[in-house]
Amino acid sequence: MSRAFRFDQRATALVELRGLRSEHELFEEALAARGWPVLDRQGRDTDPLVERRVRYVIEARFPGSRFNAAFGARERIELVADELRLDLQVQAVECVGRDPKDLPRWFVHEPPEVPAGASATARLRGRFLRWSAENLGTRDTGRLIMATTPQAAGWLATRPLPGTPARPAAVARRAMGAAPTPSRRIGSRRDSLRMMSRLLVFVLLGFLLGAHLADVLVSQDRWSWTSTAVLAGVAGCAAVAGWRIPQDGSPFGTAAFAAFLVLLGAGGGGYVGRQVPDQGFAAPVLVALLAGAVVANGIRLLVRQWSWQRVAPWLLPALIPLAFGLLPGVGTALHVLYLDAFDVDLEDVEVPRAFQFMAMLKLTACLGLWFLAPSVLGYMKHFHWHVKDRMFGNFVVFLLSVLLVGMGFLGLGLLGAEIAGEKAAATAAAGRTPKGYYGIEPEWVCLAPVGKLAEVPVDGGVLEPKRPYLRLGDSGGVVVLWDAGEKAALKVPLERLRLAPADSARVTCGSAGPKG
């Protein structure tokens, strides 16, 4: 199937077209260009100058979800008529539902032959070979059979197929552990796949709940009974889904196994939550990864329904800010806003290039939130909410784009750096050591002048050797010290000072270093 005619859904529709014969031909050409067959046609006139009402029974083929597919088929047909300026009415439309049965599988083997007058050892060996052939498939011929009864499977086992040797003694067998006679609960292929997909979702939810339980237990030293109740509910839903899966065994066993998979997933999530370095944040990280997968799937759905030529105008605006974020020196904007809380300029503190690159990656990731907008558009097209009346959908995507760019670049990027600087300044004013920020590592130090104190050049204030200062960094042989009492930054030549680490701002410094 070519990409132009690739489809997920089929819908038959009864439409009525009023117009001249040329308009009818124009409509039929448009259907043929889309690969939509005309199943029936009634009322066409041979006179090209007479308007007639012609009823068509057509089959629309299009990608997307089965949910809301009938509405999407109607809008796609009306979109064809609107593009060609035709007087067309869709009178009835319904999706074509073809879901074949998932028949039980059989394997074909040739049983070993044991002579009538064989010895006891030969008969015992023959029994073992027969058991292994019926259960382990040691003598399988390679033929696979789908049948509902043993009689039909036996007939298909001995029936010759072109290009294969005749095997009149071949016998059909079931897989090891399956019932000799298939169950009457035979489901459809797509229904079984949907049931397995739901079970996978329940296992993922159990994994997230297990990680959340571990986070609460580690960070708050308590057990979350609410999450436990939700986990029990998810396991119950998985058991119901397992009960409804058609299979040969007992539905009780399938339901219990489905619930066990959810609990096993919860155990795996709890183990991950206990092993991560930053304990207490495993569940948010997993949710973020899951959200990233959902966004990537939305872009995949958009590309799948459109060609790259049509997707590029939506993705290029997302790549432009990403390219801007990759420019050299853009990441230093975060350092500028962080140091502004200490009233320090960036040129006064040297930041390693590696940390400048990491800050640039963070800013680029914040700008990457824009990808959520084309992802939403992909889901809208997948569920047939963006077919004909696209003005509202385009407005929603445009508004979401503006909000995401503002939230990513300003909120999480620049404003986040400013908030981090304000928190660091408040922490230092309280006498504690602030956390580092992308290469800026504040630390409390005690200082001793080299030579006379009065001869040490100081820019921004007066040095007091008995008071600890917060060292923010240095550049060009000049160190930047922040005075927590005066809340001012001092710039002093590094060669005129001897610095010793201090635990906090509460220590008293002396000539021998910090004193508790």
XYZ file of C-alpha atoms in Angstrom:
516
model
C 0.000 0.000 0.000
C 1.446 3.367 -0.969
C 1.764 6.150 1.594
C -0.830 8.251 -0.237
C -3.511 5.574 0.291
C -2.482 4.441 3.772
C -5.481 4.277 6.103
C -6.637 2.988 9.474
C -10.415 3.318 9.136
C -12.967 2.581 6.457
C -16.441 4.064 6.390
C -19.263 3.635 3.891
C -21.381 6.706 3.226
C -24.513 7.535 1.293
C -24.184 10.979 -0.270
C -26.332 13.002 -2.628
C -24.727 15.312 -5.183
C -26.704 17.867 -7.171
C -25.102 19.304 -10.282
C -24.165 18.916 -13.906
C -22.463 15.868 -15.331
C -19.118 17.690 -15.268
C -19.516 18.212 -11.508
C -20.291 14.523 -11.044
C -17.152 13.635 -12.994
C -15.141 16.128 -10.962
C -16.348 14.511 -7.737
C -15.536 11.008 -8.964
C -12.033 12.103 -10.000
C -11.453 13.531 -6.525
C -12.564 10.236 -4.967
C -10.252 8.262 -7.245
C -7.326 10.551 -6.379
C -7.855 9.749 -2.694
C -8.300 6.036 -3.302
C -11.967 6.056 -2.247
C -13.989 3.571 -4.357
C -17.519 4.275 -5.579
C -19.618 1.253 -4.578
C -22.886 2.356 -6.168
C -24.284 5.235 -8.206
C -27.894 6.083 -9.024
C -29.524 8.856 -11.041
C -26.852 10.063 -13.478
C -28.090 11.688 -16.723
C -26.326 11.520 -20.070
C -27.202 15.121 -20.922
C -24.263 17.293 -19.795
C -26.448 20.433 -19.484
C -29.111 19.028 -17.134
C -28.765 19.205 -13.366
C -29.549 15.933 -11.662
C -29.427 14.556 -8.140
C -27.116 11.571 -8.047
C -26.780 9.292 -5.050
C -23.407 7.703 -4.409
C -22.448 4.935 -2.050
C -18.743 5.482 -1.418
C -16.116 4.066 0.908
C -13.969 6.662 2.658
C -10.529 5.512 3.804
C -8.527 7.641 6.196
C -6.007 7.407 9.057
C -6.796 7.957 12.710
C -8.545 6.403 15.666
C -11.800 4.459 15.511
C -13.124 6.796 18.169
C -15.157 9.530 16.472
C -14.323 7.962 13.093
C -17.861 8.343 11.666
C -17.772 12.072 12.384
C -14.331 12.269 10.803
C -15.542 10.447 7.672
C -18.465 12.855 7.252
C -16.195 15.871 7.613
C -13.664 14.490 5.142
C -16.353 13.912 2.523
C -17.780 17.381 3.081
C -14.261 18.816 2.860
C -13.883 17.298 -0.613
C -17.166 18.909 -1.681
C -16.204 22.274 -0.186
C -12.854 22.289 -1.968
C -14.558 21.578 -5.309
C -17.522 23.925 -4.603
C -20.101 21.162 -4.997
C -23.672 20.900 -3.741
C -23.280 17.689 -1.758
C -25.086 16.308 1.286
C -23.923 13.373 3.391
C -27.060 11.442 4.289
C -25.634 8.469 6.198
C -22.209 7.235 7.215
C -21.016 4.252 9.256
C -17.624 2.704 9.910
C -16.831 -0.671 8.447
C -16.113 -3.068 11.299
C -14.171 -6.124 10.213
C -12.668 -7.942 13.183
C -11.907 -11.610 12.392
C -11.828 -14.255 15.059
C -8.518 -15.138 16.670
C -8.730 -18.885 16.025
C -6.840 -21.349 18.232
C -3.411 -22.361 16.944
C -2.351 -25.941 16.241
C 0.991 -27.438 15.284
C 1.521 -30.393 12.950
C 3.878 -33.250 13.733
C 4.534 -36.787 12.513
C 4.288 -39.351 15.338
C 7.088 -41.904 15.554
C 6.397 -45.403 14.302
C 6.935 -48.367 16.657
C 6.945 -51.844 15.078
C 4.347 -54.319 16.336
C 6.900 -56.844 17.603
C 9.249 -54.327 19.187
C 10.985 -54.999 22.483
C 9.995 -53.386 25.765
C 12.897 -50.943 25.514
C 11.851 -49.927 21.995
C 8.245 -49.481 23.122
C 9.371 -47.340 26.080
C 11.582 -45.257 23.774
C 8.647 -44.895 21.351
C 6.394 -43.643 24.151
C 8.970 -41.041 25.144
C 9.383 -39.907 21.542
C 5.601 -39.679 21.152
C 5.266 -37.643 24.353
C 8.062 -35.277 23.331
C 6.550 -34.922 19.846
C 3.091 -34.081 21.267
C 4.289 -31.710 23.995
C 7.728 -30.368 23.029
C 7.333 -30.274 19.260
C 10.458 -32.328 18.540
C 8.933 -33.774 15.339
C 7.014 -30.747 14.070
C 6.776 -30.334 10.316
C 6.614 -26.528 10.489
C 2.956 -26.185 9.463
C 0.765 -23.884 11.552
C -2.996 -24.431 11.624
C -5.819 -22.212 12.854
C -8.965 -24.184 13.597
C -11.711 -24.371 16.208
C -12.132 -28.173 16.496
C -9.745 -31.156 16.544
C -11.515 -32.625 13.489
C -10.902 -29.489 11.390
C -7.301 -29.324 12.605
C -6.711 -32.998 11.684
C -8.114 -32.486 8.185
C -5.910 -29.408 7.626
C -2.864 -31.327 8.895
C -3.126 -34.020 6.215
C -4.264 -31.753 3.369
C -1.406 -31.243 0.898
C -0.397 -27.688 0.030
C 1.395 -26.663 -3.176
C 5.143 -26.956 -2.802
C 4.992 -29.143 0.328
C 5.360 -32.926 0.618
C 2.339 -35.105 1.346
C 2.081 -36.261 4.962
C -0.880 -38.645 5.312
C 0.157 -39.623 8.851
C 0.518 -36.065 10.157
C -1.306 -35.200 13.372
C -2.321 -31.806 14.802
C -1.387 -30.942 18.360
C -1.922 -28.023 20.734
C 0.857 -26.105 22.469
C 2.195 -27.513 25.726
C -0.108 -26.502 28.594
C -3.104 -25.734 26.354
C -6.324 -27.694 26.604
C -6.649 -30.510 24.018
C -10.019 -29.076 22.974
C -10.124 -25.282 22.486
C -12.407 -23.190 24.613
C -15.603 -21.749 23.196
C -14.459 -18.275 24.267
C -12.889 -17.245 20.978
C -12.182 -13.549 20.774
C -11.341 -11.323 17.870
C -7.803 -10.341 16.920
C -8.202 -6.621 17.485
C -10.196 -7.090 20.680
C -7.445 -9.267 22.154
C -4.866 -6.593 21.238
C -6.972 -3.892 22.897
C -7.256 -5.996 26.057
C -3.493 -6.489 26.197
C -2.934 -2.761 25.677
C -5.202 -1.956 28.624
C -3.357 -4.466 30.761
C -0.070 -2.780 29.838
C -1.499 0.590 30.924
C -2.507 -0.895 34.292
C 1.014 -2.290 34.777
C 2.518 1.151 34.041
C 0.154 2.745 36.561
C 1.228 0.156 39.121
C 4.872 1.012 38.400
C 4.226 4.730 38.995
C 2.249 4.056 42.183
C 5.047 1.834 43.490
C 7.580 4.603 42.854
C 5.302 7.095 44.628
C 4.951 4.805 47.648
C 8.736 4.509 47.840
C 9.111 8.312 47.562
C 6.688 8.912 50.433
C 8.314 6.229 52.565
C 11.821 7.607 52.010
C 11.117 11.336 52.215
C 8.370 11.407 54.865
C 8.992 8.103 56.697
C 5.348 7.035 56.482
C 3.126 4.756 54.434
C 0.651 6.289 51.981
C -2.613 4.421 52.452
C -4.299 6.492 49.748
C -1.800 5.306 47.155
C -2.212 1.768 48.463
C -5.983 1.968 47.946
C -5.467 3.326 44.421
C -3.006 0.510 43.714
C -5.564 -2.045 44.884
C -8.144 -0.472 42.568
C -5.744 -0.617 39.620
C -5.002 -4.288 40.378
C -8.752 -4.964 40.469
C -9.255 -3.277 37.101
C -6.391 -5.333 35.682
C -8.036 -8.500 37.027
C -11.287 -7.584 35.264
C -9.373 -6.931 32.039
C -7.616 -10.287 32.402
C -10.922 -12.027 33.023
C -12.258 -10.681 29.724
C -9.264 -11.867 27.653
C -10.402 -14.911 25.640
C -8.129 -17.882 26.264
C -8.215 -21.632 26.796
C -7.392 -21.655 30.497
C -9.419 -20.664 33.516
C -10.523 -16.993 33.596
C -9.767 -16.988 37.338
C -6.132 -17.805 36.655
C -5.874 -15.108 33.978
C -7.433 -12.502 36.278
C -5.082 -13.445 39.134
C -2.077 -13.312 36.817
C -3.094 -9.840 35.560
C -3.381 -8.539 39.132
C -0.014 -10.126 39.945
C 1.587 -8.270 37.009
C 0.320 -4.963 38.412
C 1.714 -5.758 41.859
C 4.975 -6.874 40.267
C 5.139 -3.550 38.419
C 4.515 -1.734 41.699
C 7.396 -3.662 43.245
C 9.641 -2.662 40.373
C 8.621 0.980 40.773
C 9.332 0.818 44.492
C 12.776 -0.644 43.836
C 13.553 2.135 41.354
C 12.354 4.706 43.882
C 14.750 3.365 46.504
C 17.725 3.215 44.121
C 17.641 6.661 42.493
C 20.276 9.126 43.775
C 17.760 11.886 44.637
C 15.420 9.869 46.803
C 11.872 11.178 46.969
C 11.715 12.318 43.337
C 11.451 9.018 41.436
C 7.721 9.293 40.655
C 7.907 12.877 39.258
C 10.844 11.887 37.058
C 8.965 8.846 35.752
C 5.864 10.966 35.107
C 8.030 13.467 33.199
C 9.486 10.657 31.078
C 5.995 9.316 30.408
C 4.818 12.805 29.439
C 7.761 13.102 27.053
C 6.770 9.803 25.444
C 3.174 11.049 25.064
C 4.404 14.263 23.390
C 6.670 12.310 21.040
C 3.761 10.032 20.129
C 1.616 13.072 19.310
C 4.279 14.352 16.898
C 4.475 10.854 15.389
C 0.707 10.903 14.807
C 0.992 14.317 13.165
C 3.757 13.143 10.807
C 1.834 9.946 10.080
C -1.255 11.804 8.877
C 0.651 14.524 7.055
C 3.638 14.524 4.791
C 6.900 16.107 5.903
C 6.194 19.030 3.597
C 3.070 19.853 5.622
C 4.569 19.046 9.027
C 7.659 21.214 8.486
C 5.803 24.568 8.836
C 4.668 23.428 12.294
C 7.991 22.038 13.474
C 10.271 24.762 12.101
C 9.035 27.353 14.641
C 9.990 24.829 17.343
C 13.463 24.334 15.891
C 14.138 28.064 15.602
C 14.121 28.711 19.379
C 16.101 25.513 19.872
C 18.728 26.793 17.443
C 18.715 30.090 19.323
C 19.308 28.212 22.571
C 22.314 26.428 21.062
C 24.097 29.684 20.261
C 27.336 30.195 22.250
C 26.889 32.281 25.367
C 23.087 32.047 25.516
C 23.233 29.894 28.635
C 25.120 32.647 30.489
C 21.831 34.555 30.669
C 20.925 32.240 33.560
C 24.168 33.116 35.347
C 23.510 36.839 34.860
C 20.099 36.630 36.522
C 21.441 34.426 39.318
C 24.317 36.802 40.163
C 22.045 39.839 39.921
C 20.566 38.864 43.302
C 24.042 39.458 44.799
C 24.521 42.672 42.767
C 27.421 41.049 40.909
C 28.166 41.216 37.194
C 28.915 38.127 35.156
C 32.345 39.381 34.060
C 33.418 39.385 37.726
C 32.887 35.594 38.066
C 34.473 33.129 35.684
C 32.128 30.226 34.854
C 33.687 27.089 33.318
C 32.741 26.404 29.721
C 31.286 23.008 30.601
C 28.776 24.598 32.983
C 27.964 27.276 30.417
C 27.105 24.449 28.030
C 24.919 22.774 30.691
C 23.051 26.039 31.285
C 22.553 26.353 27.544
C 21.077 22.835 27.456
C 18.669 23.721 30.257
C 17.496 26.821 28.440
C 17.128 24.793 25.250
C 15.064 22.174 27.092
C 12.786 24.899 28.432
C 12.293 26.192 24.898
C 11.551 22.618 23.819
C 8.210 22.801 25.648
C 6.895 24.228 22.391
C 6.815 20.678 21.009
C 3.693 20.149 23.092
C 1.756 22.353 20.634
C 2.309 20.204 17.492
C 1.777 17.150 19.690
C -1.683 18.424 20.645
C -2.364 19.049 16.963
C -1.360 15.446 16.214
C -3.830 14.077 18.767
C -6.565 16.388 17.474
C -6.070 15.031 13.961
C -5.852 11.439 15.229
C -9.234 11.741 16.948
C -10.760 13.632 13.974
C -11.202 16.978 15.736
C -9.181 18.914 13.166
C -10.612 17.964 9.770
C -12.887 20.599 8.266
C -13.557 23.352 10.796
C -9.919 24.076 11.619
C -10.174 27.697 12.748
C -10.893 26.886 16.399
C -8.247 24.163 16.474
C -5.639 26.460 14.952
C -6.508 29.149 17.484
C -6.093 26.685 20.363
C -2.721 25.521 19.010
C -1.557 29.115 18.479
C -2.600 30.153 21.991
C -0.933 27.068 23.447
C 2.232 27.867 21.503
C 2.433 31.380 22.945
C 1.804 30.126 26.480
C 4.390 27.351 26.198
C 7.080 29.631 24.817
C 6.429 32.118 27.621
C 6.283 29.395 30.262
C 9.425 27.678 29.017
C 11.703 30.579 28.167
C 10.567 33.098 30.774
C 9.013 30.973 33.528
C 11.224 27.900 33.779
C 14.307 29.489 32.206
C 14.961 33.133 33.058
C 12.531 33.514 35.934
C 13.768 30.231 37.422
C 17.329 31.546 37.440
C 16.209 34.774 39.111
C 14.295 32.858 41.779
C 17.313 30.611 42.388
C 19.499 33.692 42.896
C 17.029 35.235 45.345
C 16.859 31.998 47.331
C 20.660 31.782 47.391
C 20.943 35.385 48.651
C 18.321 34.722 51.344
C 20.150 31.551 52.409
C 23.452 33.399 52.624
C 21.842 36.243 54.610
C 20.630 33.610 57.103
C 24.201 32.387 57.552
C 23.892 29.125 55.639
C 25.725 27.978 52.525
C 23.703 28.329 49.293
C 23.567 25.561 46.743
C 25.659 25.788 43.603
C 24.203 26.898 40.314
C 25.766 25.696 37.041
C 29.407 26.308 37.895
C 28.908 29.000 40.562
C 29.808 27.377 43.874
C 29.318 29.775 46.812
C 31.364 28.984 49.927
C 32.101 30.728 53.218
C 35.732 31.727 53.678
C 37.872 33.491 56.241
C 40.476 35.871 54.883
C 43.802 37.218 55.992
C 45.468 40.131 54.200
C 48.912 39.762 52.673
C 50.711 42.727 54.175
C 48.929 45.601 55.878
C 45.129 45.617 55.732
C 45.017 49.313 54.889
C 47.114 48.709 51.790
C 44.762 46.063 50.333
C 42.638 47.630 47.529
C 38.909 46.911 48.018
C 36.123 47.806 45.617
C 32.659 48.019 47.190
C 33.288 48.260 50.930
C 35.682 47.668 53.809
C 37.324 44.355 54.713
C 36.961 42.982 58.254
C 39.178 39.909 58.680
C 37.210 38.704 61.723
C 34.044 38.294 59.646
C 33.510 35.377 57.200
C 32.584 36.243 53.634
C 30.728 34.313 50.956
C 33.023 33.673 48.042
C 31.120 33.676 44.734
C 34.083 33.189 42.415
C 36.903 35.050 40.763
C 37.935 36.339 37.364
C 41.177 37.886 36.148
C 42.884 37.576 39.518
C 40.078 39.418 41.371
C 37.915 37.508 43.852
C 34.282 38.440 44.587
C 33.293 38.269 48.273
C 29.736 38.878 49.457
C 29.232 40.531 52.851
C 26.121 38.986 54.446
C 25.852 41.755 57.040
C 26.023 44.667 54.616
C 24.529 42.657 51.737
C 27.161 44.040 49.401
C 29.755 42.513 47.099
C 33.463 43.275 47.541
C 36.106 42.882 44.829
C 39.620 42.224 46.086
C 42.807 41.175 44.242
C 43.319 37.512 44.955
C 47.090 37.894 45.395
C 46.583 40.241 48.384
C 44.515 37.695 50.380
C 44.910 34.290 51.993
C 41.567 32.410 52.055
C 40.566 29.523 54.317
C 37.235 27.632 54.139
C 34.641 28.269 56.854
C 31.640 26.147 57.783
C 29.095 28.983 57.961
C 28.713 32.690 58.593
C 28.435 32.132 62.351
C 32.115 31.345 62.896
C 34.641 33.929 64.045
C 37.711 34.338 61.873
C 41.217 35.061 63.092
C 44.766 35.008 61.863
C 44.899 31.223 62.269
C 41.676 30.629 60.341
C 38.055 30.118 61.365
C 37.148 29.605 65.023
C 33.954 28.033 66.242
